[in-house]
Amino acid sequence: MKVLVIGNGGREHALCWKLAQSPELEALYCAPGNPGTARLARSVDIRPDEIQQLVEFAQEEAIDLTVVGPELPLVLGLVDEFREADLAVFGPTRRAAELEGSKVFAKELMQRHGIPTADFEIAHDERSVLRAAKRIGLPVVLKAEGLAAGKGVLIVHDRQELEDALGVFFGQRRFGQAGDRIVVEEFLEGEEVSFIALCDGARILPLASSKDYKRIGENDEGPNTGGMGAHSPAGVASFHGREEIVKTGAAVMERIMHPVAAAMADDNRPFKGFLYAGLVETADGMKVLEFNVRLGDPEAQPLLMRLEDDLVPLLAAGARGDFGVDRLHFRKEAAACIVLAAEGYPGKPVTGEPIEGLEAIDELEGVEAFHAGTAMEDGRVVTAGGRVLGIAATGVDLRAALQRAYDAAALVRWPHRYMRRDIGRRVLEALPGED
């Protein structure tokens, strides 16, 4: 089969890495790709939002399956255009992608269908934000309604932080039209978990549990990012031990994943693609923080390193509307990913710096360097974004996977490199038998 992956980040590199292992693969393309995907796939100089050009390319090359990585082309209706052209594509339609494209739509859908989530109000100006914050009580979370590359969330703990946040939304207009409406949400205490599944419009196949780390600073401090690290399994309290994993996973499927899929179908938005529920484990059970309509990044990296199933026929069958299988299979080993970022991220990162040490990663067993924000300049790989690389590794258990990933990350250098050094630390400290 000829397969096209759309996107240019770490998630798309991980998808190419996994797809390239399939014996059913004839040719692999990535649009636009990056220096990492270029080692596995032919790069195609078309941006993810250039939908008509992507359709024309897929027709010219007789692409058998297209896999969409980022959310923007999904929200813009890429899947609708591909289907109109009779091209097989794995991902949700424009209407289904509103589950991520509009936080207001998602929250109201959960409210109508009794899907557990935080208390919230919808605000459109400073006065309504203040009124909602007063009713809900500080701390509260302010979320831009539309897409903001994982950065449209501000957590405010006191009145001064609330006033600063209002300046960001309404004074600076940092999130543009995406911030025209704001979800003012109760702050949920507890560990966050990523629960990701594959959907074919009817059947839901859950991936292994995973956990990512959104805040830029250690101890979960500072502004939100697209994610500074991830590991699988999640390792939080509800997921300790095989029996707990099965029990908790079944509860999430019953209370969250099946209800949201049914709700979308009832609303004439049948969901096909990667369905991501960002959850928080509260004293009252798992609650939904957000839904995404694509693989998480960096969760994709450890999840795909653990996945045993051949992704090409699986996603091709899903695009046709029937996976033909009832469950996925994962390696018993754990996997972890450490994000190496450029100084200045999530604001304005320092770019254009040559990266050293990537050759050393190639020599390591069970370790991969997934490119997220890199470019080629004068024959050298240089930094070209905020999140530059995801160093991912497997291990016999979570501790071993994290140690191997950190050891490998230490080999990769550039002048203004930044990484969190506490990914997984709190989870490891809470595991049974730990001091």
Coordinates of N, CA and C in Angstrom, one line a residue, residues 199-410:
C199 N -11.1 4.7 16.6 CA -12.5 4.5 16.3 C -12.7 4.3 14.8
D200 N -13.6 3.4 14.5 CA -13.9 3.2 13.1 C -15.4 3.7 12.7
G201 N -16.0 4.4 13.6 CA -17.3 4.9 13.4 C -18.3 4.1 14.3
A202 N -17.9 2.9 14.7 CA -18.7 2.0 15.5 C -17.9 1.4 16.6
R203 N -16.8 0.8 16.3 CA -16.0 0.1 17.3 C -14.9 1.0 17.9
I204 N -14.6 0.8 19.1 CA -13.6 1.6 19.8 C -12.5 0.7 20.3
L205 N -11.2 0.9 19.9 CA -10.1 0.1 20.4 C -9.2 0.9 21.2
P206 N -9.2 0.7 22.5 CA -8.3 1.6 23.4 C -6.9 1.2 23.2
L207 N -6.0 2.3 23.2 CA -4.6 2.1 23.3 C -4.2 1.9 24.8
A208 N -2.9 1.6 25.0 CA -2.5 1.4 26.4 C -2.6 2.8 27.1
S209 N -2.6 2.7 28.4 CA -2.7 4.0 29.2 C -1.4 4.8 29.0
S210 N -1.5 6.1 29.1 CA -0.3 7.0 29.0 C -0.5 8.2 29.8
K211 N 0.5 8.9 30.0 CA 0.5 10.2 30.8 C 1.4 11.2 30.2
D212 N 1.0 12.4 30.0 CA 1.9 13.4 29.5 C 2.0 14.6 30.5
Y213 N 3.0 15.5 30.3 CA 3.3 16.5 31.2 C 3.3 17.9 30.5
K214 N 2.2 18.6 30.7 CA 2.0 19.8 29.9 C 2.8 21.1 30.3
R215 N 3.0 21.2 31.6 CA 3.6 22.5 32.1 C 5.1 22.6 31.7
I216 N 5.6 23.8 31.4 CA 7.0 23.9 31.0 C 8.0 23.7 32.1
G217 N 7.6 24.0 33.4 CA 8.5 23.9 34.5 C 8.4 22.6 35.3
E218 N 9.5 22.3 36.0 CA 9.4 21.1 36.8 C 8.5 21.3 38.0
N219 N 8.0 20.2 38.5 CA 6.9 20.2 39.5 C 5.6 20.8 39.0
D220 N 5.5 20.7 37.7 CA 4.3 21.2 37.0 C 4.0 22.6 37.3
E221 N 5.0 23.4 37.1 CA 4.9 24.9 37.2 C 5.1 25.6 35.9
G222 N 4.6 26.8 35.8 CA 4.7 27.6 34.6 C 3.6 27.3 33.6
P223 N 3.7 28.0 32.4 CA 2.6 27.9 31.4 C 2.5 26.5 30.8
N224 N 1.3 26.3 30.2 CA 1.1 25.1 29.4 C 1.9 25.1 28.1
T225 N 2.3 23.9 27.7 CA 2.9 23.7 26.4 C 2.2 22.6 25.7
G226 N 2.7 22.2 24.5 CA 2.1 21.0 23.8 C 2.4 19.7 24.5
G227 N 3.4 19.7 25.5 CA 3.7 18.5 26.2 C 5.3 18.4 26.3
M228 N 5.8 18.2 27.5 CA 7.2 18.2 27.7 C 7.7 16.7 28.0
G229 N 6.9 15.8 27.9 CA 7.3 14.4 28.2 C 6.1 13.5 28.4
A230 N 6.3 12.2 28.2 CA 5.2 11.3 28.4 C 5.7 9.9 28.6
H231 N 4.8 9.1 29.2 CA 5.2 7.7 29.4 C 4.0 6.8 29.3
S232 N 4.2 5.5 29.0 CA 3.2 4.5 29.0 C 3.8 3.2 29.6
P233 N 3.1 2.6 30.6 CA 1.8 3.0 31.1 C 1.8 4.3 31.9
A234 N 0.5 4.7 32.2 CA 0.4 6.0 32.9 C 1.0 5.9 34.3
G235 N 0.8 4.8 35.0 CA 1.4 4.6 36.3 C 0.8 5.3 37.5
V236 N -0.4 6.0 37.3 CA -1.0 6.6 38.4 C -1.8 5.6 39.2
A237 N -2.3 6.1 40.3 CA -2.9 5.2 41.3 C -3.9 4.2 40.7
S238 N -4.9 4.7 39.9 CA -5.9 3.8 39.4 C -5.4 2.7 38.4
F239 N -4.1 2.9 38.0 CA -3.6 2.0 37.0 C -2.5 1.1 37.5
H240 N -2.4 1.0 38.9 CA -1.4 0.1 39.5 C -1.9 -1.3 39.3
G241 N -1.0 -2.1 38.7 CA -1.3 -3.6 38.6 C -2.2 -3.9 37.5
R242 N -2.1 -5.1 37.0 CA -2.9 -5.5 35.8 C -4.4 -5.5 36.1
E243 N -4.9 -5.9 37.2 CA -6.3 -5.9 37.5 C -6.8 -4.5 37.6
E244 N -6.1 -3.6 38.1 CA -6.5 -2.2 38.2 C -6.6 -1.5 36.8
I245 N -5.6 -1.9 36.0 CA -5.6 -1.4 34.6 C -6.9 -1.8 33.9
V246 N -7.2 -3.1 34.0 CA -8.4 -3.6 33.3 C -9.6 -2.9 33.8
K247 N -9.7 -2.8 35.2 CA -10.9 -2.3 35.8 C -11.1 -0.8 35.5
T248 N -10.0 0.0 35.6 CA -10.1 1.4 35.3 C -10.4 1.7 33.8
G249 N -9.7 0.9 32.9 CA -9.9 1.1 31.5 C -11.4 0.8 31.1
A250 N -11.9 -0.3 31.7 CA -13.3 -0.6 31.5 C -14.3 0.5 31.9
A251 N -13.9 1.1 33.1 CA -14.8 2.2 33.6 C -14.7 3.4 32.7
V252 N -13.5 3.7 32.2 CA -13.4 4.9 31.3 C -14.2 4.6 30.0
M253 N -14.1 3.4 29.5 CA -14.8 3.1 28.2 C -16.3 3.2 28.5
E254 N -16.8 2.7 29.6 CA -18.2 2.7 29.9 C -18.8 4.1 30.2
R255 N -18.0 4.9 30.9 CA -18.5 6.2 31.4 C -18.2 7.3 30.5
I256 N -17.1 7.1 29.6 CA -16.7 8.3 28.8 C -16.6 8.0 27.3
M257 N -15.8 7.0 26.9 CA -15.5 6.8 25.5 C -16.8 6.3 24.7
H258 N -17.5 5.3 25.2 CA -18.7 4.8 24.5 C -19.8 5.9 24.5
P259 N -20.0 6.6 25.7 CA -21.0 7.7 25.6 C -20.7 8.8 24.7
V260 N -19.4 9.2 24.6 CA -19.1 10.3 23.7 C -19.3 9.9 22.2
A261 N -18.9 8.6 21.9 CA -19.0 8.2 20.6 C -20.5 8.1 20.2
A262 N -21.3 7.6 21.1 CA -22.7 7.5 20.9 C -23.4 8.9 20.7
A263 N -22.9 9.8 21.5 CA -23.4 11.2 21.4 C -23.1 11.8 20.1
M264 N -21.9 11.6 19.6 CA -21.5 12.1 18.3 C -22.3 11.5 17.2
A265 N -22.5 10.2 17.3 CA -23.3 9.6 16.2 C -24.8 10.1 16.3
D266 N -25.3 10.3 17.5 CA -26.7 10.8 17.6 C -26.8 12.2 17.0
D267 N -25.7 12.9 17.0 CA -25.7 14.3 16.5 C -25.2 14.4 15.1
N268 N -25.3 13.2 14.4 CA -24.9 13.1 13.0 C -23.4 13.5 12.8
R269 N -22.6 13.1 13.7 CA -21.1 13.4 13.6 C -20.4 12.1 14.0
P270 N -20.7 11.0 13.3 CA -20.0 9.7 13.6 C -18.5 9.9 13.6
F271 N -17.9 9.3 14.7 CA -16.4 9.6 14.9 C -15.6 8.5 14.3
K272 N -14.6 8.8 13.5 CA -13.7 7.9 12.9 C -12.3 8.5 13.0
G273 N -11.4 7.8 13.7 CA -10.0 8.4 13.8 C -9.5 8.1 15.2
F274 N -8.5 8.9 15.6 CA -8.0 8.8 17.0 C -8.8 9.7 17.9
L275 N -9.3 9.1 19.0 CA -10.1 9.8 19.9 C -9.3 9.9 21.2
Y276 N -9.0 11.1 21.7 CA -8.2 11.3 22.9 C -9.0 12.0 24.0
A277 N -9.0 11.3 25.1 CA -9.7 11.9 26.3 C -8.6 12.3 27.3
G278 N -8.4 13.6 27.6 CA -7.6 14.0 28.7 C -8.3 13.9 30.0
L279 N -7.9 13.1 30.9 CA -8.6 12.8 32.1 C -7.9 13.3 33.3
V280 N -8.6 13.5 34.4 CA -8.0 13.7 35.7 C -8.6 12.8 36.7
E281 N -7.8 12.2 37.5 CA -8.3 11.3 38.5 C -8.6 12.1 39.8
T282 N -9.9 12.3 40.0 CA -10.3 13.1 41.2 C -10.8 12.1 42.3
A283 N -11.1 12.7 43.4 CA -11.7 11.9 44.5 C -13.1 11.3 44.1
D284 N -13.7 11.9 43.1 CA -15.0 11.4 42.6 C -14.9 10.6 41.4
G285 N -13.7 10.1 41.0 CA -13.5 9.3 39.9 C -12.9 10.1 38.7
M286 N -12.7 9.4 37.6 CA -12.1 10.1 36.4 C -13.1 11.1 35.8
K287 N -12.6 12.3 35.5 CA -13.3 13.3 34.8 C -12.6 13.8 33.6
V288 N -13.3 14.3 32.6 CA -12.7 14.7 31.3 C -12.3 16.2 31.4
L289 N -11.0 16.4 31.1 CA -10.5 17.8 31.0 C -10.7 18.3 29.6
E290 N -10.5 17.4 28.6 CA -10.7 17.8 27.2 C -10.7 16.6 26.3
F291 N -11.3 16.8 25.1 CA -11.2 15.8 24.1 C -10.3 16.3 22.9
N292 N -9.5 15.5 22.4 CA -8.8 15.8 21.2 C -9.2 14.8 20.1
V293 N -8.9 15.1 18.8 CA -9.4 14.2 17.7 C -8.2 13.7 17.0
R294 N -7.1 13.6 17.6 CA -5.9 13.0 17.0 C -5.0 12.4 18.1
L295 N -4.0 11.7 17.7 CA -3.0 11.1 18.6 C -2.4 12.3 19.4
G296 N -2.1 12.0 20.7 CA -1.4 13.0 21.5 C 0.0 13.0 21.1
D297 N 0.6 14.2 21.4 CA 2.0 14.4 21.1 C 2.6 15.1 22.3
P298 N 3.4 14.4 23.2 CA 4.3 13.3 22.9 C 3.8 11.9 23.2
E299 N 2.5 11.7 23.6 CA 2.1 10.4 24.0 C 2.2 9.4 22.8
A300 N 2.1 9.8 21.6 CA 2.2 8.9 20.4 C 3.5 8.2 20.4
Q301 N 4.6 8.8 20.9 CA 5.9 8.2 20.8 C 6.0 7.0 21.6
P302 N 5.8 7.0 22.9 CA 5.8 5.8 23.7 C 4.8 4.8 23.4
L303 N 3.6 5.3 23.0 CA 2.5 4.3 22.7 C 2.8 3.5 21.4
L304 N 3.3 4.2 20.4 CA 3.6 3.5 19.2 C 4.9 2.6 19.4
M305 N 5.8 2.9 20.3 CA 6.9 2.0 20.5 C 6.4 0.7 21.2
R306 N 5.3 0.8 21.9 CA 4.8 -0.4 22.6 C 3.8 -1.2 21.8
L307 N 3.2 -0.6 20.8 CA 2.2 -1.2 20.0 C 2.7 -2.4 19.1
E308 N 2.1 -3.5 19.2 CA 2.6 -4.7 18.5 C 1.9 -4.9 17.2
D309 N 0.7 -4.4 17.0 CA -0.1 -4.6 15.8 C 0.5 -3.8 14.6
D310 N 0.3 -4.4 13.4 CA 0.7 -3.7 12.2 C -0.3 -2.5 11.9
L311 N 0.2 -1.3 11.9 CA -0.6 -0.2 11.8 C -1.2 0.1 10.4
V312 N -0.6 -0.4 9.4 CA -1.1 -0.1 8.0 C -2.4 -0.8 7.8
P313 N -2.5 -2.1 7.9 CA -3.8 -2.7 7.6 C -4.9 -2.3 8.7
L314 N -4.5 -2.0 9.9 CA -5.4 -1.6 10.9 C -6.1 -0.3 10.6
L315 N -5.3 0.7 10.2 CA -5.8 2.0 9.9 C -6.6 2.0 8.6
A316 N -6.1 1.2 7.6 CA -6.8 1.0 6.4 C -8.2 0.5 6.6
A317 N -8.3 -0.5 7.5 CA -9.6 -1.1 7.8 C -10.5 -0.1 8.5
G318 N -9.9 0.7 9.4 CA -10.6 1.7 10.1 C -11.2 2.7 9.2
A319 N -10.4 3.1 8.2 CA -10.8 4.1 7.2 C -12.1 3.6 6.4
R320 N -12.1 2.3 6.2 CA -13.3 1.7 5.5 C -14.5 1.5 6.5
G321 N -14.3 1.7 7.8 CA -15.4 1.6 8.7 C -15.5 0.3 9.5
D322 N -14.5 -0.5 9.5 CA -14.5 -1.8 10.3 C -13.1 -2.3 10.5
F323 N -12.6 -2.1 11.8 CA -11.3 -2.6 12.1 C -11.2 -4.1 11.8
G324 N -12.2 -4.9 12.1 CA -12.2 -6.3 12.0 C -11.5 -7.0 13.1
V325 N -11.1 -6.3 14.1 CA -10.5 -6.9 15.4 C -11.1 -6.2 16.6
D326 N -11.0 -6.9 17.7 CA -11.7 -6.4 18.9 C -10.7 -5.8 19.9
R327 N -9.4 -6.0 19.8 CA -8.5 -5.4 20.7 C -7.1 -5.2 20.1
L328 N -6.3 -4.4 20.7 CA -5.0 -4.1 20.3 C -4.0 -4.8 21.2
H329 N -2.8 -5.0 20.8 CA -1.8 -5.7 21.6 C -0.5 -4.8 21.8
F330 N 0.0 -4.9 23.0 CA 1.1 -4.0 23.4 C 2.2 -4.8 24.1
R331 N 3.4 -4.4 23.9 CA 4.5 -5.0 24.6 C 4.4 -4.8 26.1
K332 N 4.9 -5.8 26.8 CA 4.8 -5.7 28.3 C 5.7 -4.6 28.8
E333 N 6.8 -4.3 28.0 CA 7.8 -3.3 28.4 C 7.1 -1.9 28.5
A334 N 7.6 -1.0 29.3 CA 7.2 0.4 29.4 C 7.9 1.2 28.4
A335 N 7.4 2.4 28.1 CA 8.1 3.3 27.2 C 8.0 4.7 27.7
A336 N 9.0 5.5 27.5 CA 9.0 6.9 27.9 C 9.5 7.8 26.9
C337 N 9.1 9.1 26.9 CA 9.6 10.1 25.9 C 9.9 11.4 26.7
I338 N 11.2 11.9 26.5 CA 11.6 13.1 27.1 C 11.7 14.2 26.0
V339 N 11.0 15.3 26.1 CA 11.0 16.3 25.1 C 12.2 17.2 25.3
L340 N 13.0 17.4 24.3 CA 14.1 18.4 24.3 C 13.6 19.7 23.6
A341 N 13.5 20.8 24.3 CA 12.9 22.0 23.7 C 14.0 23.1 23.6
A342 N 13.6 24.1 22.8 CA 14.5 25.2 22.6 C 14.2 26.3 23.7
E343 N 15.2 26.9 24.3 CA 15.0 27.9 25.3 C 14.1 29.0 24.7
G344 N 13.1 29.4 25.6 CA 12.1 30.4 25.1 C 10.8 29.8 24.9
Y345 N 10.7 28.5 24.7 CA 9.4 27.9 24.5 C 8.7 27.8 25.8
P346 N 7.4 28.0 25.9 CA 6.4 28.1 24.8 C 6.2 29.5 24.2
G347 N 7.1 30.4 24.6 CA 7.0 31.7 23.9 C 7.8 31.7 22.6
K348 N 8.7 32.6 22.4 CA 9.5 32.6 21.2 C 10.8 31.8 21.4
P349 N 10.9 30.7 20.8 CA 12.1 29.8 21.0 C 13.3 30.3 20.2
V350 N 14.5 29.9 20.7 CA 15.7 30.2 20.0 C 15.9 29.1 18.9
T351 N 16.0 29.5 17.7 CA 16.1 28.5 16.6 C 17.4 28.7 15.8
G352 N 17.6 27.7 14.9 CA 18.8 27.8 14.0 C 20.1 27.3 14.6
E353 N 20.0 26.6 15.7 CA 21.2 26.1 16.4 C 21.5 24.7 16.0
P354 N 22.8 24.4 15.6 CA 23.1 23.0 15.2 C 23.0 22.0 16.3
I355 N 22.4 20.8 16.0 CA 22.2 19.8 17.0 C 23.3 18.8 16.9
E356 N 23.9 18.4 18.0 CA 25.0 17.4 18.1 C 24.5 16.2 18.9
G357 N 25.0 15.1 18.5 CA 24.8 13.8 19.3 C 23.7 12.9 18.7
L358 N 23.1 13.3 17.6 CA 22.0 12.4 17.1 C 22.6 11.1 16.6
E359 N 23.8 11.1 16.1 CA 24.4 9.8 15.6 C 24.6 8.8 16.7
A360 N 24.8 9.3 18.0 CA 25.0 8.4 19.1 C 23.6 7.7 19.4
I361 N 22.5 8.4 19.2 CA 21.2 7.8 19.5 C 21.0 6.6 18.5
D362 N 21.5 6.7 17.3 CA 21.3 5.6 16.3 C 21.9 4.3 16.8
E363 N 22.9 4.4 17.6 CA 23.7 3.3 18.1 C 23.0 2.6 19.3
L364 N 22.0 3.2 19.8 CA 21.4 2.7 21.1 C 20.2 1.8 20.8
E365 N 20.1 0.6 21.4 CA 19.0 -0.3 21.2 C 17.8 0.2 22.1
G366 N 16.6 0.1 21.5 CA 15.4 0.5 22.3 C 15.3 2.0 22.5
V367 N 16.0 2.8 21.7 CA 15.9 4.3 21.8 C 15.7 4.9 20.4
E368 N 14.8 5.9 20.3 CA 14.6 6.6 19.1 C 14.5 8.1 19.4
A369 N 15.1 8.8 18.4 CA 15.0 10.3 18.5 C 14.0 10.8 17.5
F370 N 12.8 11.2 18.0 CA 11.7 11.6 17.1 C 11.8 13.1 16.9
H371 N 11.9 13.5 15.6 CA 12.1 15.0 15.3 C 10.7 15.7 15.4
A372 N 10.7 16.8 16.1 CA 9.5 17.6 16.2 C 9.6 19.0 15.6
G373 N 10.8 19.7 15.9 CA 11.0 21.0 15.4 C 12.4 21.1 14.9
T374 N 12.7 20.5 13.8 CA 14.1 20.5 13.3 C 14.1 20.9 11.8
A375 N 15.2 21.2 11.3 CA 15.3 21.5 9.8 C 16.8 21.2 9.4
M376 N 17.0 21.1 8.1 CA 18.3 20.9 7.6 C 18.8 22.2 7.1
E377 N 20.1 22.5 7.5 CA 20.7 23.8 7.1 C 22.2 23.5 6.8
D378 N 22.6 23.7 5.6 CA 24.0 23.4 5.2 C 24.4 22.0 5.6
G379 N 23.5 21.1 5.4 CA 23.8 19.7 5.6 C 23.8 19.3 7.1
R380 N 23.4 20.2 8.0 CA 23.3 19.8 9.4 C 21.9 20.0 9.9
V381 N 21.5 19.2 10.9 CA 20.2 19.3 11.5 C 20.3 20.4 12.6
V382 N 19.3 21.4 12.5 CA 19.3 22.5 13.4 C 17.9 22.6 14.0
T383 N 17.9 23.4 15.1 CA 16.6 23.6 15.8 C 15.7 24.5 14.9
A384 N 14.4 24.2 14.9 CA 13.5 25.0 14.0 C 12.1 25.2 14.7
G385 N 12.0 25.0 16.0 CA 10.8 25.1 16.6 C 10.9 25.1 18.1
G386 N 9.8 25.1 18.9 CA 9.8 25.1 20.3 C 10.2 23.7 20.9
R387 N 9.4 22.7 20.5 CA 9.7 21.3 20.9 C 10.6 20.7 19.8
V388 N 11.8 20.4 20.0 CA 12.8 20.1 19.0 C 12.8 18.6 18.7
L389 N 13.0 17.8 19.8 CA 13.2 16.4 19.7 C 12.4 15.7 20.8
G390 N 12.0 14.5 20.6 CA 11.4 13.6 21.6 C 12.3 12.4 21.7
I391 N 13.0 12.2 22.8 CA 13.9 11.1 22.9 C 13.1 10.0 23.7
A392 N 12.8 8.9 23.0 CA 11.9 7.9 23.5 C 12.7 6.6 23.7
A393 N 12.3 5.8 24.7 CA 13.0 4.6 25.0 C 12.1 3.6 25.6
T394 N 12.3 2.3 25.5 CA 11.6 1.3 26.1 C 12.5 0.7 27.3
G395 N 11.8 0.0 28.2 CA 12.5 -0.6 29.4 C 11.6 -1.6 30.0
V396 N 12.2 -2.5 30.8 CA 11.5 -3.6 31.4 C 10.4 -3.1 32.3
D397 N 10.5 -1.9 32.9 CA 9.5 -1.2 33.6 C 9.6 0.3 33.4
L398 N 8.7 1.0 34.1 CA 8.6 2.5 33.8 C 9.9 3.1 34.3
R399 N 10.5 2.7 35.4 CA 11.7 3.3 35.9 C 12.9 3.1 34.9
A400 N 13.0 1.9 34.4 CA 14.0 1.6 33.4 C 13.8 2.4 32.1
A401 N 12.6 2.5 31.7 CA 12.3 3.3 30.4 C 12.7 4.7 30.6
L402 N 12.3 5.3 31.7 CA 12.6 6.7 32.0 C 14.1 6.9 32.1
Q403 N 14.8 6.0 32.8 CA 16.3 6.2 32.9 C 17.0 6.1 31.6
R404 N 16.5 5.1 30.8 CA 17.2 5.0 29.4 C 16.9 6.2 28.6
A405 N 15.7 6.7 28.7 CA 15.4 7.9 27.9 C 16.2 9.1 28.3
Y406 N 16.4 9.3 29.6 CA 17.2 10.4 30.1 C 18.6 10.2 29.8
D407 N 19.1 9.0 29.9 CA 20.5 8.8 29.5 C 20.8 9.1 28.1
A408 N 19.9 8.7 27.2 CA 20.0 9.0 25.8 C 19.9 10.5 25.5
A409 N 18.9 11.2 26.2 CA 18.8 12.6 26.0 C 20.0 13.4 26.4
A410 N 20.8 12.9 27.3 CA 22.0 13.6 27.7 C 23.1 13.6 26.6

